[in-house]
Coordinates of C-alpha atoms and ligand atoms in Angstrom, one line a residue:
X1 CA -7.8 -5.4 26.9
X2 CA -8.8 -1.7 25.1
X3 CA -8.9 -3.2 21.5
X4 CA -11.5 -5.9 22.6
X5 CA -13.4 -4.1 24.4
X6 CA -14.0 -1.6 22.0
X7 CA -14.5 -4.1 19.4
X8 CA -17.1 -5.7 21.8
X9 CA -18.8 -2.2 22.4
X10 CA -18.8 -1.2 18.8
X11 CA -20.2 -4.6 18.0
X12 CA -23.3 -3.7 20.1
X13 CA -24.0 -0.7 18.7
X14 CA -23.6 -1.6 14.7
X15 CA -26.1 -3.0 13.1
X16 CA -25.7 -7.0 12.1
X17 CA -26.6 -8.9 9.0
X18 CA -27.6 -12.2 8.3
X19 CA -27.9 -14.4 5.3
X20 CA -31.5 -13.4 4.4
X21 CA -30.6 -9.5 4.5
X22 CA -28.7 -10.0 1.2
X23 CA -29.8 -10.7 -2.7
X24 CA -26.9 -11.4 -4.9
X25 CA -26.0 -9.6 -8.3
X26 CA -23.6 -9.6 -10.7
X27 CA -20.2 -12.0 -10.0
X28 CA -17.4 -9.7 -9.7
X29 CA -14.6 -12.3 -8.9
X30 CA -13.7 -15.5 -8.1
X31 CA -10.6 -16.4 -6.7
X32 CA -9.4 -19.8 -5.2
X33 CA -10.5 -18.9 -1.6
X34 CA -14.0 -16.8 -2.4
X35 CA -16.5 -15.9 -4.7
X36 CA -17.0 -11.9 -5.0
X37 CA -20.9 -10.5 -5.8
X38 CA -22.1 -7.1 -6.0
X39 CA -25.0 -7.3 -3.4
X40 CA -28.3 -5.5 -2.0
X41 CA -29.8 -5.4 1.3
X42 CA -33.5 -7.7 0.5
X43 CA -35.4 -5.5 2.7
X44 CA -34.8 -2.0 4.2
X45 CA -34.7 -3.0 8.0
X46 CA -34.4 0.7 9.3
X47 CA -34.0 4.2 8.3
X48 CA -30.5 3.9 10.3
X49 CA -28.8 1.2 8.2
X50 CA -27.2 2.9 5.2
X51 CA -26.1 1.0 2.2
X52 CA -29.9 0.7 0.7
X53 CA -29.7 1.2 -2.7
X54 CA -29.6 -1.3 -5.0
X55 CA -26.3 -2.8 -5.9
X56 CA -24.7 -0.7 -3.0
X57 CA -22.9 -3.8 -1.5
X58 CA -20.0 -6.0 -2.1
X59 CA -20.7 -9.7 -0.7
X60 CA -17.7 -12.3 -0.5
X61 CA -18.4 -15.6 0.5
X62 CA -15.0 -17.1 1.6
X63 CA -13.6 -20.2 2.5
X64 CA -11.8 -21.0 6.4
X65 CA -9.8 -17.9 5.9
X66 CA -12.7 -15.6 5.9
X67 CA -11.8 -15.7 9.3
X68 CA -8.9 -13.8 9.2
X69 CA -10.1 -11.7 6.5
X70 CA -13.1 -10.3 8.9
X71 CA -11.0 -9.9 11.6
X72 CA -8.1 -7.7 9.7
X73 CA -11.6 -5.7 8.2
X74 CA -12.9 -5.3 11.5
X75 CA -9.6 -3.8 12.8
X76 CA -9.1 -1.5 9.8
X77 CA -12.4 -0.1 10.5
X78 CA -11.8 1.3 13.6
X79 CA -8.0 1.7 13.3
X80 CA -7.5 3.3 9.7
X81 CA -11.1 3.1 7.8
X82 CA -10.1 5.4 5.2
X83 CA -7.4 2.8 3.8
X84 CA -9.6 0.5 2.7
X85 CA -12.9 -0.5 1.5
X86 CA -16.0 0.5 3.9
X87 CA -16.5 -2.5 5.9
X88 CA -19.7 -3.6 6.7
X89 CA -20.3 -7.0 8.3
X90 CA -19.0 -10.3 8.2
X91 CA -20.2 -13.7 10.0
X92 CA -20.0 -17.3 9.7
X93 CA -22.5 -18.9 7.5
X94 CA -23.3 -22.5 8.5
X95 CA -25.1 -24.0 5.6
X96 CA -25.6 -28.0 5.8
X97 CA -24.4 -28.6 2.2
X98 CA -21.3 -26.5 2.2
X99 CA -20.3 -26.4 5.5
X100 CA -18.8 -23.2 7.1
X101 CA -18.3 -20.3 5.0
X102 CA -17.4 -16.7 5.8
X103 CA -19.6 -13.9 4.7
X104 CA -18.1 -11.1 4.3
X105 CA -19.9 -7.4 3.2
X106 CA -18.3 -4.1 2.1
X107 CA -20.0 -1.1 0.6
X108 CA -19.6 -1.0 -3.2
X109 CA -16.5 1.8 -4.1
X110 CA -17.1 2.0 -7.6
X111 CA -16.4 -0.6 -10.7
X112 CA -12.7 0.3 -11.6
X113 CA -9.6 -1.2 -10.0
X114 CA -6.3 0.1 -10.6
X115 CA -5.6 -2.4 -12.7
X116 CA -9.1 -2.1 -15.1
X117 CA -7.1 1.5 -15.5
X118 CA -4.4 0.6 -16.4
X119 CA -5.4 -1.7 -19.0
X120 CA -6.8 1.4 -20.9
X121 CA -4.2 2.9 -23.7
X122 CA -5.7 6.2 -21.8
X123 CA -4.0 5.7 -18.6
X124 CA -3.5 8.0 -16.6
X125 CA -5.7 10.3 -18.3
X126 CA -8.5 8.2 -17.6
X127 CA -7.9 8.5 -13.9
X128 CA -7.1 12.4 -13.9
X129 CA -10.7 12.3 -15.2
X130 CA -11.8 10.6 -12.0
X131 CA -9.8 12.3 -9.3
X132 CA -10.3 15.7 -10.3
X133 CA -13.7 17.6 -10.2
X134 CA -12.8 20.0 -13.4
X135 CA -9.9 18.8 -15.9
X136 CA -8.6 21.9 -17.0
X137 CA -7.5 21.8 -20.8
X138 CA -3.9 21.2 -20.5
X139 CA -1.4 19.9 -22.9
X140 CA -0.8 16.5 -22.6
X141 CA 2.6 15.3 -21.9
X142 CA 5.1 13.8 -19.4
X143 CA 4.8 16.6 -16.6
X144 CA 1.4 16.3 -16.7
X145 CA 1.2 12.3 -16.6
X146 CA 3.8 12.6 -13.6
X147 CA 1.6 14.9 -11.6
X148 CA -1.3 12.6 -11.9
X149 CA 0.8 9.0 -11.4
X150 CA 2.7 11.3 -8.5
X151 CA -1.3 11.7 -6.8
X152 CA -2.0 7.9 -7.6
X153 CA 1.2 6.7 -5.6
X154 CA 0.5 9.5 -3.2
X155 CA -3.5 8.2 -2.3
X156 CA -1.8 4.4 -2.1
X157 CA 1.2 5.1 0.4
X158 CA -1.3 7.2 2.8
X159 CA -3.7 4.3 2.5
X160 CA -0.8 1.9 2.9
X161 CA 0.6 4.0 6.1
X162 CA -2.4 3.5 8.0
X163 CA -2.3 -0.3 7.5
X164 CA 1.0 -0.5 8.3
X165 CA 1.0 2.0 11.5
X166 CA -1.8 -0.4 12.2
X167 CA 0.5 -3.2 12.5
X168 CA -1.2 -4.7 9.6
X169 CA 1.0 -6.0 6.6
X170 CA -1.4 -6.7 3.3
X171 CA 1.0 -8.8 1.5
X172 CA -1.2 -8.9 -1.4
X173 CA -0.4 -5.4 -2.9
X174 CA -1.1 -5.1 -7.1
X175 CA -3.4 -3.3 -8.8
X176 CA -6.2 -5.5 -8.7
X177 CA -6.5 -5.1 -5.1
X178 CA -7.0 -1.2 -5.1
X179 CA -10.1 -0.2 -5.9
X180 CA -11.2 3.8 -6.9
X181 CA -13.4 4.2 -4.6
X182 CA -15.9 6.9 -6.4
X183 CA -17.5 8.5 -3.3
X184 CA -13.9 10.0 -1.9
X185 CA -12.6 9.9 -5.3
X186 CA -9.5 8.1 -4.0
X187 CA -8.0 4.9 -4.2
X188 CA -8.4 2.5 -1.5
X189 CA -7.2 -0.8 -0.8
X190 CA -9.2 -4.0 -0.9
X191 CA -8.6 -7.9 -0.1
X192 CA -7.6 -8.5 3.0
X193 CA -7.4 -12.1 3.0
X194 CA -3.7 -13.1 3.3
X195 CA -3.1 -9.6 5.5
X196 CA -1.0 -10.2 8.9
X197 CA -1.8 -8.4 11.7
X198 CA 1.6 -8.1 13.6
X199 CA 0.3 -6.7 16.9
X200 CA -1.7 -10.0 17.8
X201 CA 0.2 -12.2 15.9
X202 CA -3.3 -13.2 14.2
X203 CA -2.3 -15.0 10.6
X204 CA 1.4 -14.4 11.4
X205 CA 2.6 -17.1 9.8
X206 CA 2.5 -16.0 5.9
X207 CA 0.2 -18.1 3.9
X208 CA 3.4 -18.3 1.0
X209 CA 0.8 -19.7 -1.4
X210 CA -1.7 -17.2 -1.1
X211 CA 1.2 -14.9 -2.2
X212 CA 0.9 -13.1 -6.1
X213 CA 4.6 -14.2 -7.4
X214 CA 4.4 -11.2 -9.9
X215 CA 4.2 -8.6 -7.3
X216 CA 5.6 -10.4 -4.1
X217 CA 9.0 -9.0 -3.0
X218 CA 12.1 -11.7 -3.0
X219 CA 11.9 -12.4 0.6
X220 CA 8.7 -14.2 0.6
X221 CA 10.0 -17.3 2.3
X222 CA 11.5 -15.3 5.1
X223 CA 9.0 -14.8 7.8
X224 CA 8.2 -18.2 8.1
X225 CA 11.4 -19.5 8.6
X226 CA 13.3 -17.4 10.8
X227 CA 10.4 -16.3 12.9
X228 CA 8.7 -18.7 15.6
X229 CA 5.0 -19.3 15.2
X230 CA 2.9 -16.7 16.7
X231 CA 2.3 -16.5 20.7
X232 CA -0.9 -16.5 21.9
X233 CA -2.5 -12.9 21.8
X234 CA -1.4 -11.2 25.0
X235 CA 2.2 -11.9 24.8
X236 CA 2.5 -11.3 20.9
X237 CA 1.1 -7.8 21.9
X238 CA 4.2 -7.1 24.1
X239 CA 6.5 -8.5 21.8
X240 CA 5.6 -7.5 18.1
X241 CA 6.9 -3.9 18.3
X242 CA 10.3 -5.8 18.7
X243 CA 9.7 -8.2 15.9
X244 CA 8.4 -5.4 13.5
X245 CA 11.8 -3.6 13.8
X246 CA 13.3 -7.2 13.3
X247 CA 12.1 -8.3 9.9
X248 CA 10.4 -5.1 8.7
X249 CA 7.5 -7.2 7.3
X250 CA 5.8 -4.2 5.7
X251 CA 8.5 -3.2 3.5
X252 CA 7.5 -6.7 2.0
X253 CA 3.9 -4.0 0.8
X254 CA 6.3 -1.8 -0.6
X255 CA 8.2 -4.2 -2.7
X256 CA 4.7 -4.6 -4.7
X257 CA 3.8 -0.5 -4.4
X258 CA 7.3 -0.2 -6.1
X259 CA 6.4 -2.7 -9.0
X260 CA 2.7 -0.7 -9.2
X261 CA 5.1 2.7 -9.7
X262 CA 7.1 1.2 -12.2
X263 CA 4.2 -0.1 -14.1
X264 CA 2.5 3.2 -14.0
X265 CA 5.8 5.1 -15.5
X266 CA 6.3 2.2 -17.7
X267 CA 3.9 1.5 -20.3
X268 CA 5.4 -1.2 -22.0
X269 CA 5.3 -2.9 -18.6
X270 CA 1.8 -3.2 -17.6
X271 CA 1.1 -6.8 -19.4
X272 CA 1.3 -9.6 -16.9
X273 CA 3.8 -11.0 -19.5
X274 CA 6.0 -8.2 -19.7
X275 CA 6.0 -7.7 -15.9
X276 CA 6.9 -11.6 -15.4
X277 CA 10.1 -10.6 -18.0
X278 CA 10.8 -7.5 -15.9
X279 CA 10.8 -9.7 -12.8
X280 CA 13.6 -12.2 -14.4
X281 CA 15.4 -9.4 -15.9
X282 CA 15.5 -7.8 -12.1
X283 CA 16.4 -11.1 -10.8
X284 CA 19.3 -11.7 -13.1
X285 CA 20.5 -8.1 -11.9
X286 CA 20.5 -9.1 -8.0
X287 CA 17.3 -7.0 -7.8
X288 CA 19.5 -3.6 -8.4
X289 CA 17.4 -1.1 -10.7
X290 CA 20.0 1.0 -12.0
X291 CA 22.3 -2.5 -13.2
X292 CA 19.0 -3.4 -14.9
X293 CA 18.6 0.5 -16.1
X294 CA 22.0 0.3 -17.5
X295 CA 21.0 -3.0 -19.4
X296 CA 17.9 -2.1 -21.1
X297 CA 18.5 1.6 -21.5
X298 CA 20.8 1.4 -24.9
X299 CA 18.4 -0.6 -26.7
X300 CA 15.1 0.5 -25.3
X301 CA 11.9 0.8 -27.0
X302 CA 10.0 4.4 -27.2
X303 CA 7.9 3.0 -24.6
X304 CA 11.0 2.1 -21.8
X305 CA 12.7 5.9 -22.7
X306 CA 9.3 7.2 -22.0
X307 CA 9.1 5.9 -18.5
X308 CA 13.0 6.6 -17.4
X309 CA 11.8 10.3 -19.1
X310 CA 9.4 10.6 -16.8
X311 CA 11.1 9.3 -13.3
X312 CA 14.0 11.6 -14.4
X313 CA 11.8 14.9 -14.3
X314 CA 12.8 17.5 -11.6
X315 CA 16.6 16.2 -11.3
X316 CA 15.2 12.2 -11.1
X317 CA 13.4 12.5 -8.0
X318 CA 11.3 9.8 -9.5
X319 CA 13.6 7.5 -9.8
X320 CA 15.2 7.9 -7.2
X321 CA 12.1 7.0 -4.8
X322 CA 11.5 4.1 -7.2
X323 CA 14.9 2.8 -6.3
X324 CA 14.3 3.3 -2.7
X325 CA 11.4 0.8 -2.6
X326 CA 12.6 -1.8 -5.3
X327 CA 15.3 -3.0 -3.3
X328 CA 16.7 -6.7 -2.6
X329 CA 17.1 -6.2 1.2
X330 CA 13.9 -5.2 3.2
X331 CA 15.8 -3.3 5.8
X332 CA 17.0 -0.9 2.8
X333 CA 13.9 -0.2 1.6
X334 CA 11.8 3.1 2.6
X335 CA 8.7 2.9 4.6
X336 CA 5.6 4.1 3.9
X337 CA 6.0 7.2 5.8
X338 CA 9.5 7.9 4.6
X339 CA 8.4 7.7 1.3
X340 CA 5.0 10.0 1.8
X341 CA 7.9 12.8 2.9
X342 CA 9.9 12.0 -0.1
X343 CA 10.6 15.1 -2.5
X344 CA 8.7 13.4 -5.4
X345 CA 5.4 14.6 -3.3
X346 CA 7.0 18.3 -2.2
X347 CA 6.2 19.6 -6.0
X348 CA 2.9 21.6 -6.5
X349 CA 1.4 19.9 -9.5
X350 CA -0.7 20.3 -12.0
X351 CA -3.4 18.8 -10.2
X352 CA -4.6 22.0 -7.6
X353 CA -7.8 21.0 -8.2
X354 CA -7.6 17.6 -7.0
X355 CA -9.5 16.6 -3.9
X356 CA -8.1 15.0 -0.8
X357 CA -4.8 16.0 -1.2
Ligands
ADP401 P1 -10.3 -11.9 -4.2 O1 -10.1 -12.8 -3.2 O2 -11.2 -12.8 -5.0 O3 -8.9 -11.7 -5.4 P2 -11.0 -9.3 -3.7 O4 -11.7 -8.7 -2.3 O5 -9.8 -8.6 -4.4 O6 -11.3 -11.0 -3.8 O7 -12.3 -8.9 -4.9 C1 -12.5 -9.2 -6.2 C2 -12.6 -8.2 -7.3 O8 -14.2 -7.5 -6.5 C3 -12.0 -7.0 -6.9 O9 -10.5 -7.3 -7.9 C4 -13.3 -5.9 -7.3 O10 -13.4 -5.9 -9.0 C5 -14.2 -6.4 -6.8 N1 -14.4 -5.2 -5.3 C6 -14.0 -6.4 -4.1 N2 -14.7 -5.2 -3.0 C7 -14.9 -4.3 -4.0 C8 -15.7 -2.8 -3.4 N3 -15.3 -2.8 -1.8 N4 -16.3 -2.6 -4.0 C9 -16.4 -2.8 -5.9 N5 -16.0 -3.7 -5.9 C10 -15.3 -4.3 -5.2
MG402 MG1 -8.1 -9.8 -4.9

């Protein structure tokens, strides 16, 4: 009851928008379920409305799944707003030609996703420049790279912990869905189109076809085959903590986050084809990262060796964290909160000037 009442009150006082309020700019992305544009407000409705500068907004025109995405974004805004891109408004647009279309509007957070940043040869130093106010003139090397990667991981896990504590599993965590927010100088999660809200059973049955196989944990089909379909909202609210513990569905996101950690540490695994090949190798090793390491280390390229060296720093706490995230059994994977408490994040790094830590 609380949640719905609060949602209702919040709606009353928040500015709402309609189709004519927006002018579309450059296309930022196009998937099977929607098109994303940079956008601006056409007129300045009132001084109380933020986001009035040109290109301040991002607009997604979504198919029927947009309804779930609006629900998730409104939940996030109330419960863990720092985890995801700032959501402005979402509504159903009934244009006679195309049928129902959902419009979702966010604040434009910045131009780069973690994917874009990882494609650069400069990574992770290009990120250091963005998260640190004044980059000190330190020698480049493993220690410094590790500190930057550590900061990114901490921000990512912090955002993820917010979602999971709210009862939301994202299910499509990948570098393309992590945006660098220039305003807060932190990474935020985007694209809640495949997310599930377990407390109220919204979208409880996973849409497997939405999942990205490159980052999906091996149990990708388990939730839908082992759990009954979502009960109606009030019942689900009472039941869900139990379901949550039975399946630990949040650990699905942890596996994906582990693969991102891996790609940050190993430059040779950042391309799609390398990741797909890695997934095949790991499967052959029964998802045992230590076994994978044994199989590749003897004839490892210099890229691969450098990754192991980075994760082996400080007694191997990075490798330890990685192996506690990328495990076959969901129940054996560490939680987002547990990962944040891992010794890997204890050591005071070089990024003493970094914000928000
Ligand atoms: P899709 O369903 O197409 O994957 P996303 O929500 O992931 O939709 O958005 C597609 C792309 O648009 C993202 O990869 C990112 O580059 C850009 N984008 C999305 N939201 C924002 C935002 N709030 N600020 C800046 N760019 C964004
Ligand atoms: Mg996306």
